[in-house]
Structure formats: structure tokens, C-alpha cells
Short mmCIF file of C-alpha atoms in Angstrom, two decimals:
data_model
loop_
_atom_site.label_atom_id
_atom_site.label_comp_id
_atom_site.label_asym_id
_atom_site.label_seq_id
_atom_site.Cartn_x
_atom_site.Cartn_y
_atom_site.Cartn_z
CA UNK A 280 52.43 -14.76 27.60
CA UNK A 281 54.52 -15.83 30.58
CA UNK A 282 52.91 -19.28 30.47
CA UNK A 283 53.85 -19.68 26.81
CA UNK A 284 57.43 -18.69 27.56
CA UNK A 285 57.62 -21.21 30.40
CA UNK A 286 56.12 -23.87 28.15
CA UNK A 287 58.68 -23.13 25.41
CA UNK A 288 61.54 -23.26 27.92
CA UNK A 289 60.27 -26.57 29.32
CA UNK A 290 59.98 -28.02 25.82
CA UNK A 291 63.52 -26.88 24.97
CA UNK A 292 64.87 -28.41 28.18
CA UNK A 293 63.06 -31.70 27.47
CA UNK A 294 64.40 -31.74 23.92
CA UNK A 295 67.98 -31.13 25.13
CA UNK A 296 67.61 -33.86 27.76
CA UNK A 297 66.29 -36.28 25.13
CA UNK A 298 69.21 -35.47 22.82
CA UNK A 299 71.67 -35.99 25.67
CA UNK A 300 69.99 -39.29 26.51
CA UNK A 301 70.37 -40.37 22.90
CA UNK A 302 74.05 -39.47 22.92
CA UNK A 303 74.60 -41.34 26.21
CA UNK A 304 72.89 -44.41 24.72
CA UNK A 305 75.05 -44.20 21.61
CA UNK A 306 78.28 -43.88 23.61
CA UNK A 307 77.24 -46.85 25.77
CA UNK A 308 76.47 -48.94 22.68
CA UNK A 309 79.80 -47.96 21.09
CA UNK A 310 81.67 -48.87 24.29
CA UNK A 311 80.03 -52.30 24.41
CA UNK A 312 80.97 -52.87 20.77
CA UNK A 313 84.59 -51.94 21.44
CA UNK A 314 84.74 -54.09 24.57
CA UNK A 315 83.50 -57.11 22.63
CA UNK A 316 86.07 -56.36 19.94
CA UNK A 317 88.87 -56.24 22.51
CA UNK A 318 87.65 -59.50 24.03
CA UNK A 319 87.56 -61.13 20.60
CA UNK A 320 91.24 -60.19 20.12
CA UNK A 321 92.13 -61.70 23.51
CA UNK A 322 90.24 -64.91 22.74
CA UNK A 323 91.82 -65.23 19.29
CA UNK A 324 95.24 -65.30 20.98
CA UNK A 325 96.67 -63.56 17.93
CA UNK A 326 98.19 -60.63 19.84
CA UNK A 327 101.49 -60.63 21.70
CA UNK A 328 101.32 -61.31 25.46
CA UNK A 329 102.07 -57.62 26.04
CA UNK A 330 99.18 -56.53 23.81
CA UNK A 331 96.81 -59.03 25.44
CA UNK A 332 97.67 -57.60 28.85
CA UNK A 333 96.96 -54.13 27.49
CA UNK A 334 93.58 -55.28 26.22
CA UNK A 335 92.87 -56.89 29.60
CA UNK A 336 93.72 -53.61 31.36
CA UNK A 337 91.55 -51.66 28.94
CA UNK A 338 88.60 -53.99 29.57
CA UNK A 339 89.08 -53.50 33.32
CA UNK A 340 89.03 -49.72 32.83
CA UNK A 341 85.93 -49.92 30.64
CA UNK A 342 84.15 -52.03 33.26
CA UNK A 343 84.97 -49.37 35.86
CA UNK A 344 83.09 -46.70 33.89
CA UNK A 345 80.35 -48.99 32.54
CA UNK A 346 77.95 -48.45 35.50
CA UNK A 347 78.02 -44.70 34.90
CA UNK A 348 77.45 -45.15 31.17
CA UNK A 349 74.51 -47.46 31.88
CA UNK A 350 72.92 -45.05 34.37
CA UNK A 351 73.35 -42.08 32.03
CA UNK A 352 71.60 -44.09 29.33
CA UNK A 353 68.75 -44.85 31.75
CA UNK A 354 69.68 -48.51 32.20
CA UNK A 355 70.39 -50.75 35.17
CA UNK A 356 74.00 -51.39 36.20
CA UNK A 357 73.33 -54.71 37.95
CA UNK A 358 74.96 -56.68 35.12
CA UNK A 359 78.39 -55.16 35.76
CA UNK A 360 79.59 -57.03 38.93
CA UNK A 361 79.34 -60.46 37.23
CA UNK A 362 81.30 -59.04 34.28
CA UNK A 363 84.04 -57.84 36.62
CA UNK A 364 84.16 -61.27 38.25
CA UNK A 365 84.42 -62.95 34.85
CA UNK A 366 87.27 -60.64 33.84
CA UNK A 367 89.13 -61.23 37.13
CA UNK A 368 88.86 -64.99 36.57
CA UNK A 369 89.68 -64.59 32.87
CA UNK A 370 86.48 -66.46 32.15
CA UNK A 371 86.20 -65.19 28.57
CA UNK A 372 83.07 -67.20 27.78
CA UNK A 373 81.10 -65.70 30.68
CA UNK A 374 82.42 -62.23 29.93
CA UNK A 375 81.47 -62.52 26.26
CA UNK A 376 77.99 -63.81 27.12
CA UNK A 377 77.38 -60.95 29.56
CA UNK A 378 78.65 -58.27 27.18
CA UNK A 379 76.67 -59.75 24.28
CA UNK A 380 73.48 -59.69 26.40
CA UNK A 381 74.06 -56.01 27.13
CA UNK A 382 74.83 -55.30 23.49
CA UNK A 383 71.52 -56.87 22.44
CA UNK A 384 69.78 -54.33 24.70
CA UNK A 385 71.99 -51.48 23.50
CA UNK A 386 72.98 -52.16 19.86
CA UNK A 387 75.35 -49.72 18.21
CA UNK A 388 73.69 -48.02 15.24
CA UNK A 389 76.53 -46.82 13.04
CA UNK A 390 74.30 -45.59 10.21
CA UNK A 391 74.83 -41.91 11.03
CA UNK A 392 78.59 -42.36 10.70
CA UNK A 393 79.01 -44.89 7.89
CA UNK A 394 79.46 -43.07 4.58
CA UNK A 395 76.90 -44.02 1.96
CA UNK A 396 79.10 -42.73 -0.84
CA UNK A 397 82.82 -42.00 -0.98
CA UNK A 398 83.15 -38.65 -2.73
CA UNK A 399 86.36 -36.71 -3.47
CA UNK A 400 85.23 -33.99 -1.03
CA UNK A 401 84.69 -36.54 1.72
CA UNK A 402 88.09 -38.11 1.09
CA UNK A 403 89.81 -34.70 1.22
CA UNK A 404 88.10 -33.88 4.51
CA UNK A 405 89.01 -37.27 5.98
CA UNK A 406 92.63 -36.92 4.91
CA UNK A 407 92.85 -33.41 6.39
CA UNK A 408 91.49 -34.61 9.74
CA UNK A 409 93.83 -37.60 9.68
CA UNK A 410 96.87 -35.43 9.00
CA UNK A 411 95.92 -32.95 11.72
CA UNK A 412 94.75 -35.27 14.50
CA UNK A 413 95.68 -38.90 13.84
CA UNK A 414 98.82 -39.29 11.74
CA UNK A 415 101.30 -38.38 14.48
CA UNK A 416 100.54 -41.53 16.46
CA UNK A 417 98.98 -43.90 13.93
CA UNK A 418 101.33 -43.70 10.94
CA UNK A 419 104.32 -44.95 12.91
CA UNK A 420 102.86 -46.86 15.88
CA UNK A 421 105.16 -47.98 18.67
CA UNK A 422 104.63 -51.74 18.74
CA UNK A 423 106.44 -52.25 22.06
CA UNK A 424 103.63 -50.79 24.19
CA UNK A 425 100.61 -52.52 25.73
CA UNK A 426 98.14 -50.49 23.64
CA UNK A 427 99.82 -49.44 20.40
CA UNK A 428 98.18 -46.87 18.15
CA UNK A 429 97.75 -49.20 15.18
CA UNK A 430 97.75 -47.99 11.58
CA UNK A 431 94.16 -46.92 10.93
CA UNK A 432 94.11 -47.92 7.25
CA UNK A 433 95.06 -51.43 8.33
CA UNK A 434 92.54 -51.39 11.17
CA UNK A 435 89.78 -50.46 8.73
CA UNK A 436 90.62 -53.62 6.83
CA UNK A 437 90.93 -55.88 9.88
CA UNK A 438 87.92 -54.83 11.94
CA UNK A 439 84.19 -55.20 11.29
CA UNK A 440 82.90 -51.93 9.87
CA UNK A 441 80.56 -51.20 12.78
CA UNK A 442 83.28 -51.83 15.34
CA UNK A 443 85.71 -49.55 13.52
CA UNK A 444 83.03 -46.82 13.46
CA UNK A 445 82.46 -47.32 17.21
CA UNK A 446 86.17 -46.94 17.87
CA UNK A 447 86.25 -43.71 15.86
CA UNK A 448 83.22 -42.40 17.76
CA UNK A 449 84.85 -43.03 21.12
CA UNK A 450 87.94 -41.17 20.00
CA UNK A 451 91.51 -41.55 21.06
CA UNK A 452 92.09 -44.20 23.67
CA UNK A 453 95.09 -44.64 25.91
CA UNK A 454 96.56 -43.25 29.10
CA UNK A 455 95.64 -40.00 30.82
CA UNK A 456 98.23 -38.14 28.81
CA UNK A 457 96.73 -39.05 25.43
CA UNK A 458 93.06 -39.84 25.98
CA UNK A 459 90.56 -37.21 24.89
CA UNK A 460 86.91 -37.12 24.02
CA UNK A 461 86.08 -37.47 20.36
CA UNK A 462 85.73 -33.90 19.04
CA UNK A 463 84.33 -34.76 15.61
CA UNK A 464 80.85 -34.56 14.15
CA UNK A 465 79.20 -37.55 12.49
CA UNK A 466 79.96 -36.01 9.09
CA UNK A 467 83.66 -35.72 9.97
CA UNK A 468 83.74 -39.26 11.38
CA UNK A 469 82.14 -40.49 8.16
CA UNK A 470 84.82 -38.66 6.18
CA UNK A 471 87.55 -40.28 8.28
CA UNK A 472 85.97 -43.69 7.80
CA UNK A 473 85.77 -43.13 4.04
CA UNK A 474 89.42 -42.09 3.96
CA UNK A 475 90.54 -45.19 5.87
CA UNK A 476 88.33 -47.51 3.82
CA UNK A 477 89.75 -46.08 0.62
CA UNK A 478 93.02 -47.66 1.70
CA UNK A 479 91.47 -51.06 1.01
CA UNK A 480 91.74 -50.31 -2.69
CA UNK A 481 95.40 -49.30 -2.50
#
């Protein structure tokens, strides 16, 4: 009897560890997707100089935490120092190549988040979450900051769908006063995504 209990506890611990590993891998993949998106905006030179500097600073911050994300996902962190060198030199081609190589090893699978159907219930849930958690910053973004909280309906139109889903998964970005871990389930994230995508039809 005691052996069976120990076996059940070991199985539960292994299952929890596997689930945590899967979540670490997903967060790593989402971070790589967002980093490549930020780099694309820098390379396009379509942002103001202030916004480009904000994106540069955000990439530097992401590269600081990337080794930990890689280790938590069971991956090697040896690719990070060359990425930091490329960023310091503003060698966008080398940085993009290095990030793309990592992304090929850790692709972001957005299928659990992307809504397959936009239902009235899903739209109501997405709108409620938006009003409660997002509208305060994103409906009237301050454009004179390095990292403005852009309008999310417009972002859903501008960004590739997978990248927008990755940004939602990672949650609110910004300084220490505003950054927080994403508190939403995949179902809630899908509802948010549906709500923002509905804006395309408006």
C-alpha cells in the first residue's frame, strides 16, 4: 500500500514537472516571437527614434532573461552571448539570424490561444477582460514614451496573428511599476484575441 502511494506521488510530481516544462517552453517560444517582432519594427525604421530606442532597450532586457528561459525549458544558453554582441553593435542581420535559429528550435504554437470561432459569448468575455484589465492604458496610449501601450484593436490588425497571440500570452510589458505576469487562461486569451480581431470588421 505504501509503495503504491509513493508511486502515485512520484507520478503526480513527474506530471507537474512535465506541465511546468511545457509552460516554460511555451513562454520561451513566445518571448522569441516577440523579440523578432520588436527587431522587425526596428529594421523597418517605421517607428520614431524614441520608440526605436524603447524597442532596443526592451530587446536588451529580454536578452538578459533569455538564458534563464532557455535553461528552464531544458535548452542550452550558449547562443545568447553572440546575440548580446549583435545587439550592442546594432548588427540587426546577425541578431535576426540568431533569434530565427532559436525560434526554429522553439517555435511558438499559438493553437491553444487562437479562437477557432468568434461567438457572442467569447466576444462578451473578451470585452469584459479588456474593460477591466487593458482599456485604462491601451485606449488612450501616451505616444511620447519609449514603449507606448498601443491600441490593441489596431495592433491586432498590424501584427501577424501568432505574434499578437504571443504578446497577449506574455502579458503586460513595461517598467517595474506596470509589468505583471499574464494572469489569463488560454480560453480568456482566446476571447481577448477574438474581441480585438473583431475590430478588423469595424
